[in-house]
Amino acid sequence: MDNSRRKFLKLAGVSAIAGIAAPAAFNSLLKGEAFASGGGSGHGEDKAPTGKRYGFVVDVQKFAADKDLAQRCINACHTTHNVPDFGKDNKKDEIKWIWTETFGHAFPDHSQYKKNTQLVDLPIMTFCNHCDNPPCVRACPTKATFKNADGMVLMDFHRCIGCRFCMAACPYGARSFNWRNPAVKNEDGSYKYIRRPNLDFPTRMRGVVEKCNMCAERLAEGKQPACVDACRPTDGIIFGDLNDPNSEVSKVLREKFTIQRKPALGTKPSIFYII
Amino acid sequence: MYDKGKIITGLIVFVGLITFPIWYGFGSAGHLPNPEKPKNAKECVEAVDYMRTSHMQLLNEWRDDIVRSGGTRAGITHDGTEYIRSLQKGCMKCHTNKAKFCDECHTYTAVKPYCWDCHIQPKEAN
Ligand code: SF4
Ligand code: SF4
């Protein structure tokens, strides 16, 4: 290539990048967002945002005591939201809104060294943390993922273009991509991958990302999230307004020692675990 | 001029052929859509004329309001009937048969809305 043309292109590229990126970087520095990827900690040291801020407390011991509890939560969530099941042979297509992790995977920054085996083998319920400072929202170019006024990180499936930036941005693997059409039907008209379809909730389509929606549709009707209801009569998962000092979650958080997943990333997860 | 007769007859046949579709259907507009109206309701959430021309804008407004701005799911018509602002839980509770209501016009106008790629239509009792 002609030397001067090459130089010109380089220069043009550099100035374009500088022109686009500089104000954005500067803005996020001003807002203190740059710390999200660096230091920071959980809710502890920072001022909590005002207004409603919904969150969960997961009592891991309750799940240890009842071995079926985790599966009941998963079933409740997945049938409520028509989450398809492609079977064990299609792990790579799997869609999950709530699932279990080993202690080590859920809390990689906590030491497992010489910890008792009961703890290390505990199944930990994991789902979208509805982070206060959600990187998935910043990554989404269409604003299909957004944070609403009550601190819920929601998805407008109509807007998702399937670019999967949010999946790359979420440090908790809380999102799944629809590699295939979940609403495929059998010859008799029943759904192939949705065992008990909930006729009041939509399915998704191929090419869309999905995740836990904090049961926004149930909260709107004054109900609790499906996974929370599935835990009754135990309080395996407790749900409520973290900013309301009289809520059940606030009470538990005051009394019990809890940990969050990967707090050092500064995403400020809204799920707290009693270990 | 040679072949005057042939050219003129040819022209007449040609014009006749290409205008065939126009005068073949003259006086009839084909199968006109006749959507089945719900038996248990007299009124929709807005005036019939508005619904006919603008139901899609209405649905988009509902969606954006409810999904993105935390808008109310409850609606009320001007004669005081309550309804749910939702395709599956609202519209389809009255218009229980997609094939006999929605598809009537959508097929006629060759409009294929993608609503039904995700939203589940009620079980149709045909
Ligand atoms: S857990 Fe992941 S998907 Fe959920 S809000 Fe946080 S970054 Fe986003
Ligand atoms: S809050 Fe609702 S959507 Fe989220 S994991 Fe629980 S049941 Fe599923």
mmCIF file with all atom_site columns, N, CA, C and O in Angstrom, chain B residues 3-54:
data_model
loop_
_atom_site.group_PDB
_atom_site.id
_atom_site.type_symbol
_atom_site.label_atom_id
_atom_site.label_alt_id
_atom_site.label_comp_id
_atom_site.label_asym_id
_atom_site.label_entity_id
_atom_site.label_seq_id
_atom_site.pdbx_PDB_ins_code
_atom_site.Cartn_x
_atom_site.Cartn_y
_atom_site.Cartn_z
_atom_site.occupancy
_atom_site.B_iso_or_equiv
_atom_site.pdbx_formal_charge
_atom_site.auth_seq_id
_atom_site.auth_comp_id
_atom_site.auth_asym_id
_atom_site.auth_atom_id
_atom_site.pdbx_PDB_model_num
ATOM 1   N N  . ASP B 1 3  ? -48.993 -5.136  -43.215 1.00 0.00 ? 3  ASP B N  1
ATOM 2   C CA . ASP B 1 3  ? -49.424 -5.873  -42.022 1.00 0.00 ? 3  ASP B CA 1
ATOM 3   C C  . ASP B 1 3  ? -50.176 -5.030  -41.001 1.00 0.00 ? 3  ASP B C  1
ATOM 4   O O  . ASP B 1 3  ? -50.114 -5.258  -39.795 1.00 0.00 ? 3  ASP B O  1
ATOM 5   N N  . LYS B 1 4  ? -50.886 -3.989  -41.555 1.00 0.00 ? 4  LYS B N  1
ATOM 6   C CA . LYS B 1 4  ? -51.627 -3.105  -40.662 1.00 0.00 ? 4  LYS B CA 1
ATOM 7   C C  . LYS B 1 4  ? -52.576 -3.917  -39.779 1.00 0.00 ? 4  LYS B C  1
ATOM 8   O O  . LYS B 1 4  ? -52.620 -3.751  -38.549 1.00 0.00 ? 4  LYS B O  1
ATOM 9   N N  . GLY B 1 5  ? -53.293 -4.802  -40.430 1.00 0.00 ? 5  GLY B N  1
ATOM 10  C CA . GLY B 1 5  ? -54.293 -5.611  -39.708 1.00 0.00 ? 5  GLY B CA 1
ATOM 11  C C  . GLY B 1 5  ? -53.660 -6.412  -38.577 1.00 0.00 ? 5  GLY B C  1
ATOM 12  O O  . GLY B 1 5  ? -54.138 -6.381  -37.446 1.00 0.00 ? 5  GLY B O  1
ATOM 13  N N  . LYS B 1 6  ? -52.551 -7.066  -38.915 1.00 0.00 ? 6  LYS B N  1
ATOM 14  C CA . LYS B 1 6  ? -51.895 -7.935  -37.915 1.00 0.00 ? 6  LYS B CA 1
ATOM 15  C C  . LYS B 1 6  ? -51.439 -7.118  -36.710 1.00 0.00 ? 6  LYS B C  1
ATOM 16  O O  . LYS B 1 6  ? -51.607 -7.510  -35.544 1.00 0.00 ? 6  LYS B O  1
ATOM 17  N N  . ILE B 1 7  ? -50.841 -5.942  -37.009 1.00 0.00 ? 7  ILE B N  1
ATOM 18  C CA . ILE B 1 7  ? -50.305 -5.130  -35.896 1.00 0.00 ? 7  ILE B CA 1
ATOM 19  C C  . ILE B 1 7  ? -51.433 -4.687  -34.976 1.00 0.00 ? 7  ILE B C  1
ATOM 20  O O  . ILE B 1 7  ? -51.343 -4.799  -33.738 1.00 0.00 ? 7  ILE B O  1
ATOM 21  N N  . ILE B 1 8  ? -52.521 -4.182  -35.604 1.00 0.00 ? 8  ILE B N  1
ATOM 22  C CA . ILE B 1 8  ? -53.616 -3.673  -34.777 1.00 0.00 ? 8  ILE B CA 1
ATOM 23  C C  . ILE B 1 8  ? -54.255 -4.796  -33.952 1.00 0.00 ? 8  ILE B C  1
ATOM 24  O O  . ILE B 1 8  ? -54.476 -4.654  -32.749 1.00 0.00 ? 8  ILE B O  1
ATOM 25  N N  . THR B 1 9  ? -54.514 -5.928  -34.600 1.00 0.00 ? 9  THR B N  1
ATOM 26  C CA . THR B 1 9  ? -55.077 -7.055  -33.814 1.00 0.00 ? 9  THR B CA 1
ATOM 27  C C  . THR B 1 9  ? -54.128 -7.449  -32.695 1.00 0.00 ? 9  THR B C  1
ATOM 28  O O  . THR B 1 9  ? -54.534 -7.677  -31.552 1.00 0.00 ? 9  THR B O  1
ATOM 29  N N  . GLY B 1 10 ? -52.830 -7.484  -33.040 1.00 0.00 ? 10 GLY B N  1
ATOM 30  C CA . GLY B 1 10 ? -51.831 -7.838  -32.026 1.00 0.00 ? 10 GLY B CA 1
ATOM 31  C C  . GLY B 1 10 ? -51.881 -6.888  -30.845 1.00 0.00 ? 10 GLY B C  1
ATOM 32  O O  . GLY B 1 10 ? -51.858 -7.299  -29.689 1.00 0.00 ? 10 GLY B O  1
ATOM 33  N N  . LEU B 1 11 ? -51.962 -5.583  -31.172 1.00 0.00 ? 11 LEU B N  1
ATOM 34  C CA . LEU B 1 11 ? -52.015 -4.573  -30.121 1.00 0.00 ? 11 LEU B CA 1
ATOM 35  C C  . LEU B 1 11 ? -53.231 -4.777  -29.223 1.00 0.00 ? 11 LEU B C  1
ATOM 36  O O  . LEU B 1 11 ? -53.124 -4.727  -27.993 1.00 0.00 ? 11 LEU B O  1
ATOM 37  N N  . ILE B 1 12 ? -54.382 -5.013  -29.876 1.00 0.00 ? 12 ILE B N  1
ATOM 38  C CA . ILE B 1 12 ? -55.611 -5.198  -29.089 1.00 0.00 ? 12 ILE B CA 1
ATOM 39  C C  . ILE B 1 12 ? -55.472 -6.400  -28.162 1.00 0.00 ? 12 ILE B C  1
ATOM 40  O O  . ILE B 1 12 ? -55.765 -6.322  -26.966 1.00 0.00 ? 12 ILE B O  1
ATOM 41  N N  . VAL B 1 13 ? -54.957 -7.496  -28.714 1.00 0.00 ? 13 VAL B N  1
ATOM 42  C CA . VAL B 1 13 ? -54.784 -8.698  -27.881 1.00 0.00 ? 13 VAL B CA 1
ATOM 43  C C  . VAL B 1 13 ? -53.820 -8.407  -26.734 1.00 0.00 ? 13 VAL B C  1
ATOM 44  O O  . VAL B 1 13 ? -54.071 -8.736  -25.574 1.00 0.00 ? 13 VAL B O  1
ATOM 45  N N  . PHE B 1 14 ? -52.718 -7.682  -27.052 1.00 0.00 ? 14 PHE B N  1
ATOM 46  C CA . PHE B 1 14 ? -51.704 -7.380  -26.029 1.00 0.00 ? 14 PHE B CA 1
ATOM 47  C C  . PHE B 1 14 ? -52.288 -6.534  -24.887 1.00 0.00 ? 14 PHE B C  1
ATOM 48  O O  . PHE B 1 14 ? -52.171 -6.872  -23.710 1.00 0.00 ? 14 PHE B O  1
ATOM 49  N N  . VAL B 1 15 ? -52.973 -5.414  -25.294 1.00 0.00 ? 15 VAL B N  1
ATOM 50  C CA . VAL B 1 15 ? -53.566 -4.550  -24.265 1.00 0.00 ? 15 VAL B CA 1
ATOM 51  C C  . VAL B 1 15 ? -54.583 -5.340  -23.445 1.00 0.00 ? 15 VAL B C  1
ATOM 52  O O  . VAL B 1 15 ? -54.621 -5.253  -22.215 1.00 0.00 ? 15 VAL B O  1
ATOM 53  N N  . GLY B 1 16 ? -55.376 -6.157  -24.154 1.00 0.00 ? 16 GLY B N  1
ATOM 54  C CA . GLY B 1 16 ? -56.367 -6.971  -23.452 1.00 0.00 ? 16 GLY B CA 1
ATOM 55  C C  . GLY B 1 16 ? -55.710 -7.881  -22.433 1.00 0.00 ? 16 GLY B C  1
ATOM 56  O O  . GLY B 1 16 ? -56.163 -7.985  -21.288 1.00 0.00 ? 16 GLY B O  1
ATOM 57  N N  . LEU B 1 17 ? -54.606 -8.498  -22.831 1.00 0.00 ? 17 LEU B N  1
ATOM 58  C CA . LEU B 1 17 ? -53.930 -9.436  -21.928 1.00 0.00 ? 17 LEU B CA 1
ATOM 59  C C  . LEU B 1 17 ? -53.382 -8.759  -20.682 1.00 0.00 ? 17 LEU B C  1
ATOM 60  O O  . LEU B 1 17 ? -53.588 -9.222  -19.576 1.00 0.00 ? 17 LEU B O  1
ATOM 61  N N  . ILE B 1 18 ? -52.681 -7.600  -20.898 1.00 0.00 ? 18 ILE B N  1
ATOM 62  C CA . ILE B 1 18 ? -52.049 -7.029  -19.703 1.00 0.00 ? 18 ILE B CA 1
ATOM 63  C C  . ILE B 1 18 ? -53.062 -6.350  -18.792 1.00 0.00 ? 18 ILE B C  1
ATOM 64  O O  . ILE B 1 18 ? -52.801 -6.151  -17.617 1.00 0.00 ? 18 ILE B O  1
ATOM 65  N N  . THR B 1 19 ? -54.222 -5.976  -19.299 1.00 0.00 ? 19 THR B N  1
ATOM 66  C CA . THR B 1 19 ? -55.216 -5.372  -18.410 1.00 0.00 ? 19 THR B CA 1
ATOM 67  C C  . THR B 1 19 ? -56.179 -6.421  -17.873 1.00 0.00 ? 19 THR B C  1
ATOM 68  O O  . THR B 1 19 ? -57.071 -6.093  -17.094 1.00 0.00 ? 19 THR B O  1
ATOM 69  N N  . PHE B 1 20 ? -55.952 -7.683  -18.239 1.00 0.00 ? 20 PHE B N  1
ATOM 70  C CA . PHE B 1 20 ? -56.861 -8.763  -17.814 1.00 0.00 ? 20 PHE B CA 1
ATOM 71  C C  . PHE B 1 20 ? -57.149 -8.745  -16.308 1.00 0.00 ? 20 PHE B C  1
ATOM 72  O O  . PHE B 1 20 ? -58.317 -8.780  -15.906 1.00 0.00 ? 20 PHE B O  1
ATOM 73  N N  . PRO B 1 21 ? -56.101 -8.654  -15.471 1.00 0.00 ? 21 PRO B N  1
ATOM 74  C CA . PRO B 1 21 ? -56.391 -8.701  -14.028 1.00 0.00 ? 21 PRO B CA 1
ATOM 75  C C  . PRO B 1 21 ? -57.321 -7.582  -13.579 1.00 0.00 ? 21 PRO B C  1
ATOM 76  O O  . PRO B 1 21 ? -58.093 -7.756  -12.654 1.00 0.00 ? 21 PRO B O  1
ATOM 77  N N  . ILE B 1 22 ? -57.257 -6.416  -14.238 1.00 0.00 ? 22 ILE B N  1
ATOM 78  C CA . ILE B 1 22 ? -58.096 -5.295  -13.810 1.00 0.00 ? 22 ILE B CA 1
ATOM 79  C C  . ILE B 1 22 ? -59.567 -5.590  -14.057 1.00 0.00 ? 22 ILE B C  1
ATOM 80  O O  . ILE B 1 22 ? -60.399 -5.521  -13.148 1.00 0.00 ? 22 ILE B O  1
ATOM 81  N N  . TRP B 1 23 ? -59.882 -5.938  -15.307 1.00 0.00 ? 23 TRP B N  1
ATOM 82  C CA . TRP B 1 23 ? -61.325 -6.107  -15.568 1.00 0.00 ? 23 TRP B CA 1
ATOM 83  C C  . TRP B 1 23 ? -61.844 -7.469  -15.165 1.00 0.00 ? 23 TRP B C  1
ATOM 84  O O  . TRP B 1 23 ? -63.028 -7.670  -14.992 1.00 0.00 ? 23 TRP B O  1
ATOM 85  N N  . TYR B 1 24 ? -60.938 -8.421  -14.913 1.00 0.00 ? 24 TYR B N  1
ATOM 86  C CA . TYR B 1 24 ? -61.409 -9.731  -14.447 1.00 0.00 ? 24 TYR B CA 1
ATOM 87  C C  . TYR B 1 24 ? -62.052 -9.599  -13.070 1.00 0.00 ? 24 TYR B C  1
ATOM 88  O O  . TYR B 1 24 ? -63.119 -10.135 -12.809 1.00 0.00 ? 24 TYR B O  1
ATOM 89  N N  . GLY B 1 25 ? -61.388 -8.828  -12.194 1.00 0.00 ? 25 GLY B N  1
ATOM 90  C CA . GLY B 1 25 ? -61.912 -8.696  -10.831 1.00 0.00 ? 25 GLY B CA 1
ATOM 91  C C  . GLY B 1 25 ? -62.891 -7.542  -10.705 1.00 0.00 ? 25 GLY B C  1
ATOM 92  O O  . GLY B 1 25 ? -63.286 -7.190  -9.597  1.00 0.00 ? 25 GLY B O  1
ATOM 93  N N  . PHE B 1 26 ? -63.270 -6.912  -11.831 1.00 0.00 ? 26 PHE B N  1
ATOM 94  C CA . PHE B 1 26 ? -64.088 -5.707  -11.766 1.00 0.00 ? 26 PHE B CA 1
ATOM 95  C C  . PHE B 1 26 ? -65.407 -5.971  -11.030 1.00 0.00 ? 26 PHE B C  1
ATOM 96  O O  . PHE B 1 26 ? -66.107 -6.948  -11.303 1.00 0.00 ? 26 PHE B O  1
ATOM 97  N N  . GLY B 1 27 ? -65.680 -5.051  -10.078 1.00 0.00 ? 27 GLY B N  1
ATOM 98  C CA . GLY B 1 27 ? -66.966 -5.155  -9.386  1.00 0.00 ? 27 GLY B CA 1
ATOM 99  C C  . GLY B 1 27 ? -66.928 -6.069  -8.181  1.00 0.00 ? 27 GLY B C  1
ATOM 100 O O  . GLY B 1 27 ? -67.855 -6.087  -7.378  1.00 0.00 ? 27 GLY B O  1
ATOM 101 N N  . SER B 1 28 ? -65.844 -6.847  -7.990  1.00 0.00 ? 28 SER B N  1
ATOM 102 C CA . SER B 1 28 ? -65.775 -7.664  -6.786  1.00 0.00 ? 28 SER B CA 1
ATOM 103 C C  . SER B 1 28 ? -64.429 -7.408  -6.138  1.00 0.00 ? 28 SER B C  1
ATOM 104 O O  . SER B 1 28 ? -63.425 -7.268  -6.826  1.00 0.00 ? 28 SER B O  1
ATOM 105 N N  . ALA B 1 29 ? -64.382 -7.301  -4.820  1.00 0.00 ? 29 ALA B N  1
ATOM 106 C CA . ALA B 1 29 ? -63.119 -7.030  -4.138  1.00 0.00 ? 29 ALA B CA 1
ATOM 107 C C  . ALA B 1 29 ? -62.554 -8.302  -3.538  1.00 0.00 ? 29 ALA B C  1
ATOM 108 O O  . ALA B 1 29 ? -61.786 -8.279  -2.599  1.00 0.00 ? 29 ALA B O  1
ATOM 109 N N  . GLY B 1 30 ? -62.966 -9.433  -4.043  1.00 0.00 ? 30 GLY B N  1
ATOM 110 C CA . GLY B 1 30 ? -62.485 -10.698 -3.503  1.00 0.00 ? 30 GLY B CA 1
ATOM 111 C C  . GLY B 1 30 ? -63.141 -10.992 -2.168  1.00 0.00 ? 30 GLY B C  1
ATOM 112 O O  . GLY B 1 30 ? -64.183 -10.431 -1.835  1.00 0.00 ? 30 GLY B O  1
ATOM 113 N N  . HIS B 1 31 ? -62.479 -11.859 -1.373  1.00 0.00 ? 31 HIS B N  1
ATOM 114 C CA . HIS B 1 31 ? -63.021 -12.241 -0.075  1.00 0.00 ? 31 HIS B CA 1
ATOM 115 C C  . HIS B 1 31 ? -62.706 -11.135 0.923   1.00 0.00 ? 31 HIS B C  1
ATOM 116 O O  . HIS B 1 31 ? -61.547 -10.911 1.263   1.00 0.00 ? 31 HIS B O  1
ATOM 117 N N  . LEU B 1 32 ? -63.706 -10.407 1.347   1.00 0.00 ? 32 LEU B N  1
ATOM 118 C CA . LEU B 1 32 ? -63.479 -9.321  2.295   1.00 0.00 ? 32 LEU B CA 1
ATOM 119 C C  . LEU B 1 32 ? -63.322 -9.894  3.702   1.00 0.00 ? 32 LEU B C  1
ATOM 120 O O  . LEU B 1 32 ? -63.999 -10.842 4.068   1.00 0.00 ? 32 LEU B O  1
ATOM 121 N N  . PRO B 1 33 ? -62.402 -9.298  4.494   1.00 0.00 ? 33 PRO B N  1
ATOM 122 C CA . PRO B 1 33 ? -62.222 -9.822  5.853   1.00 0.00 ? 33 PRO B CA 1
ATOM 123 C C  . PRO B 1 33 ? -63.476 -9.591  6.695   1.00 0.00 ? 33 PRO B C  1
ATOM 124 O O  . PRO B 1 33 ? -64.132 -8.563  6.584   1.00 0.00 ? 33 PRO B O  1
ATOM 125 N N  . ASN B 1 34 ? -63.792 -10.572 7.499   1.00 0.00 ? 34 ASN B N  1
ATOM 126 C CA . ASN B 1 34 ? -64.966 -10.460 8.347   1.00 0.00 ? 34 ASN B CA 1
ATOM 127 C C  . ASN B 1 34 ? -64.616 -11.000 9.725   1.00 0.00 ? 34 ASN B C  1
ATOM 128 O O  . ASN B 1 34 ? -65.004 -12.103 10.081  1.00 0.00 ? 34 ASN B O  1
ATOM 129 N N  . PRO B 1 35 ? -63.845 -10.190 10.504  1.00 0.00 ? 35 PRO B N  1
ATOM 130 C CA . PRO B 1 35 ? -63.397 -10.698 11.800  1.00 0.00 ? 35 PRO B CA 1
ATOM 131 C C  . PRO B 1 35 ? -64.566 -10.986 12.740  1.00 0.00 ? 35 PRO B C  1
ATOM 132 O O  . PRO B 1 35 ? -65.534 -10.225 12.784  1.00 0.00 ? 35 PRO B O  1
ATOM 133 N N  . GLU B 1 36 ? -64.454 -12.087 13.458  1.00 0.00 ? 36 GLU B N  1
ATOM 134 C CA . GLU B 1 36 ? -65.517 -12.500 14.373  1.00 0.00 ? 36 GLU B CA 1
ATOM 135 C C  . GLU B 1 36 ? -65.444 -11.654 15.636  1.00 0.00 ? 36 GLU B C  1
ATOM 136 O O  . GLU B 1 36 ? -64.416 -11.614 16.317  1.00 0.00 ? 36 GLU B O  1
ATOM 137 N N  . LYS B 1 37 ? -66.533 -10.990 15.968  1.00 0.00 ? 37 LYS B N  1
ATOM 138 C CA . LYS B 1 37 ? -66.508 -10.120 17.153  1.00 0.00 ? 37 LYS B CA 1
ATOM 139 C C  . LYS B 1 37 ? -66.821 -10.934 18.394  1.00 0.00 ? 37 LYS B C  1
ATOM 140 O O  . LYS B 1 37 ? -67.585 -11.896 18.327  1.00 0.00 ? 37 LYS B O  1
ATOM 141 N N  . PRO B 1 38 ? -66.239 -10.560 19.521  1.00 0.00 ? 38 PRO B N  1
ATOM 142 C CA . PRO B 1 38 ? -66.499 -11.324 20.748  1.00 0.00 ? 38 PRO B CA 1
ATOM 143 C C  . PRO B 1 38 ? -67.972 -11.228 21.143  1.00 0.00 ? 38 PRO B C  1
ATOM 144 O O  . PRO B 1 38 ? -68.606 -10.189 20.961  1.00 0.00 ? 38 PRO B O  1
ATOM 145 N N  . LYS B 1 39 ? -68.473 -12.328 21.687  1.00 0.00 ? 39 LYS B N  1
ATOM 146 C CA . LYS B 1 39 ? -69.889 -12.363 22.038  1.00 0.00 ? 39 LYS B CA 1
ATOM 147 C C  . LYS B 1 39 ? -70.138 -11.764 23.414  1.00 0.00 ? 39 LYS B C  1
ATOM 148 O O  . LYS B 1 39 ? -71.226 -11.284 23.706  1.00 0.00 ? 39 LYS B O  1
ATOM 149 N N  . ASN B 1 40 ? -69.099 -11.804 24.260  1.00 0.00 ? 40 ASN B N  1
ATOM 150 C CA . ASN B 1 40 ? -69.326 -11.380 25.648  1.00 0.00 ? 40 ASN B CA 1
ATOM 151 C C  . ASN B 1 40 ? -68.966 -9.925  25.906  1.00 0.00 ? 40 ASN B C  1
ATOM 152 O O  . ASN B 1 40 ? -68.956 -9.483  27.047  1.00 0.00 ? 40 ASN B O  1
ATOM 153 N N  . ALA B 1 41 ? -68.609 -9.169  24.867  1.00 0.00 ? 41 ALA B N  1
ATOM 154 C CA . ALA B 1 41 ? -68.273 -7.769  25.082  1.00 0.00 ? 41 ALA B CA 1
ATOM 155 C C  . ALA B 1 41 ? -68.821 -6.925  23.938  1.00 0.00 ? 41 ALA B C  1
ATOM 156 O O  . ALA B 1 41 ? -68.802 -7.340  22.788  1.00 0.00 ? 41 ALA B O  1
ATOM 157 N N  . LYS B 1 42 ? -69.311 -5.737  24.288  1.00 0.00 ? 42 LYS B N  1
ATOM 158 C CA . LYS B 1 42 ? -69.886 -4.856  23.259  1.00 0.00 ? 42 LYS B CA 1
ATOM 159 C C  . LYS B 1 42 ? -68.865 -3.844  22.789  1.00 0.00 ? 42 LYS B C  1
ATOM 160 O O  . LYS B 1 42 ? -68.948 -3.321  21.696  1.00 0.00 ? 42 LYS B O  1
ATOM 161 N N  . GLU B 1 43 ? -67.902 -3.532  23.678  1.00 0.00 ? 43 GLU B N  1
ATOM 162 C CA . GLU B 1 43 ? -67.019 -2.418  23.421  1.00 0.00 ? 43 GLU B CA 1
ATOM 163 C C  . GLU B 1 43 ? -65.576 -2.848  23.569  1.00 0.00 ? 43 GLU B C  1
ATOM 164 O O  . GLU B 1 43 ? -65.246 -3.639  24.433  1.00 0.00 ? 43 GLU B O  1
ATOM 165 N N  . CYS B 1 44 ? -64.708 -2.278  22.730  1.00 0.00 ? 44 CYS B N  1
ATOM 166 C CA . CYS B 1 44 ? -63.279 -2.528  22.910  1.00 0.00 ? 44 CYS B CA 1
ATOM 167 C C  . CYS B 1 44 ? -62.709 -1.401  23.775  1.00 0.00 ? 44 CYS B C  1
ATOM 168 O O  . CYS B 1 44 ? -63.447 -0.546  24.261  1.00 0.00 ? 44 CYS B O  1
ATOM 169 N N  . VAL B 1 45 ? -61.396 -1.417  23.977  1.00 0.00 ? 45 VAL B N  1
ATOM 170 C CA . VAL B 1 45 ? -60.804 -0.443  24.895  1.00 0.00 ? 45 VAL B CA 1
ATOM 171 C C  . VAL B 1 45 ? -60.805 0.974   24.308  1.00 0.00 ? 45 VAL B C  1
ATOM 172 O O  . VAL B 1 45 ? -60.669 1.952   25.041  1.00 0.00 ? 45 VAL B O  1
ATOM 173 N N  . GLU B 1 46 ? -60.919 1.080   23.005  1.00 0.00 ? 46 GLU B N  1
ATOM 174 C CA . GLU B 1 46 ? -61.060 2.378   22.354  1.00 0.00 ? 46 GLU B CA 1
ATOM 175 C C  . GLU B 1 46 ? -62.142 2.235   21.292  1.00 0.00 ? 46 GLU B C  1
ATOM 176 O O  . GLU B 1 46 ? -62.637 1.140   21.049  1.00 0.00 ? 46 GLU B O  1
ATOM 177 N N  . ALA B 1 47 ? -62.488 3.346   20.640  1.00 0.00 ? 47 ALA B N  1
ATOM 178 C CA . ALA B 1 47 ? -63.522 3.301   19.601  1.00 0.00 ? 47 ALA B CA 1
ATOM 179 C C  . ALA B 1 47 ? -63.118 2.344   18.482  1.00 0.00 ? 47 ALA B C  1
ATOM 180 O O  . ALA B 1 47 ? -61.927 2.163   18.209  1.00 0.00 ? 47 ALA B O  1
ATOM 181 N N  . VAL B 1 48 ? -64.110 1.755   17.848  1.00 0.00 ? 48 VAL B N  1
ATOM 182 C CA . VAL B 1 48 ? -63.858 0.747   16.816  1.00 0.00 ? 48 VAL B CA 1
ATOM 183 C C  . VAL B 1 48 ? -62.963 1.290   15.696  1.00 0.00 ? 48 VAL B C  1
ATOM 184 O O  . VAL B 1 48 ? -62.007 0.628   15.294  1.00 0.00 ? 48 VAL B O  1
ATOM 185 N N  . ASP B 1 49 ? -63.241 2.514   15.244  1.00 0.00 ? 49 ASP B N  1
ATOM 186 C CA . ASP B 1 49 ? -62.448 3.090   14.160  1.00 0.00 ? 49 ASP B CA 1
ATOM 187 C C  . ASP B 1 49 ? -60.977 3.208   14.545  1.00 0.00 ? 49 ASP B C  1
ATOM 188 O O  . ASP B 1 49 ? -60.091 2.901   13.761  1.00 0.00 ? 49 ASP B O  1
ATOM 189 N N  . TYR B 1 50 ? -60.764 3.651   15.775  1.00 0.00 ? 50 TYR B N  1
ATOM 190 C CA . TYR B 1 50 ? -59.392 3.798   16.253  1.00 0.00 ? 50 TYR B CA 1
ATOM 191 C C  . TYR B 1 50 ? -58.717 2.433   16.328  1.00 0.00 ? 50 TYR B C  1
ATOM 192 O O  . TYR B 1 50 ? -57.574 2.257   15.899  1.00 0.00 ? 50 TYR B O  1
ATOM 193 N N  . MET B 1 51 ? -59.429 1.452   16.867  1.00 0.00 ? 51 MET B N  1
ATOM 194 C CA . MET B 1 51 ? -58.857 0.108   16.991  1.00 0.00 ? 51 MET B CA 1
ATOM 195 C C  . MET B 1 51 ? -58.498 -0.448  15.622  1.00 0.00 ? 51 MET B C  1
ATOM 196 O O  . MET B 1 51 ? -57.466 -1.084  15.441  1.00 0.00 ? 51 MET B O  1
ATOM 197 N N  . ARG B 1 52 ? -59.397 -0.186  14.649  1.00 0.00 ? 52 ARG B N  1
ATOM 198 C CA . ARG B 1 52 ? -59.176 -0.725  13.313  1.00 0.00 ? 52 ARG B CA 1
ATOM 199 C C  . ARG B 1 52 ? -57.874 -0.193  12.722  1.00 0.00 ? 52 ARG B C  1
ATOM 200 O O  . ARG B 1 52 ? -57.089 -0.935  12.141  1.00 0.00 ? 52 ARG B O  1
ATOM 201 N N  . THR B 1 53 ? -57.642 1.102   12.883  1.00 0.00 ? 53 THR B N  1
ATOM 202 C CA . THR B 1 53 ? -56.482 1.692   12.217  1.00 0.00 ? 53 THR B CA 1
ATOM 203 C C  . THR B 1 53 ? -55.241 1.694   13.102  1.00 0.00 ? 53 THR B C  1
ATOM 204 O O  . THR B 1 53 ? -54.122 1.697   12.603  1.00 0.00 ? 53 THR B O  1
ATOM 205 N N  . SER B 1 54 ? -55.395 1.713   14.410  1.00 0.00 ? 54 SER B N  1
ATOM 206 C CA . SER B 1 54 ? -54.239 2.030   15.259  1.00 0.00 ? 54 SER B CA 1
ATOM 207 C C  . SER B 1 54 ? -53.983 1.040   16.389  1.00 0.00 ? 54 SER B C  1
ATOM 208 O O  . SER B 1 54 ? -53.261 1.367   17.325  1.00 0.00 ? 54 SER B O  1
#
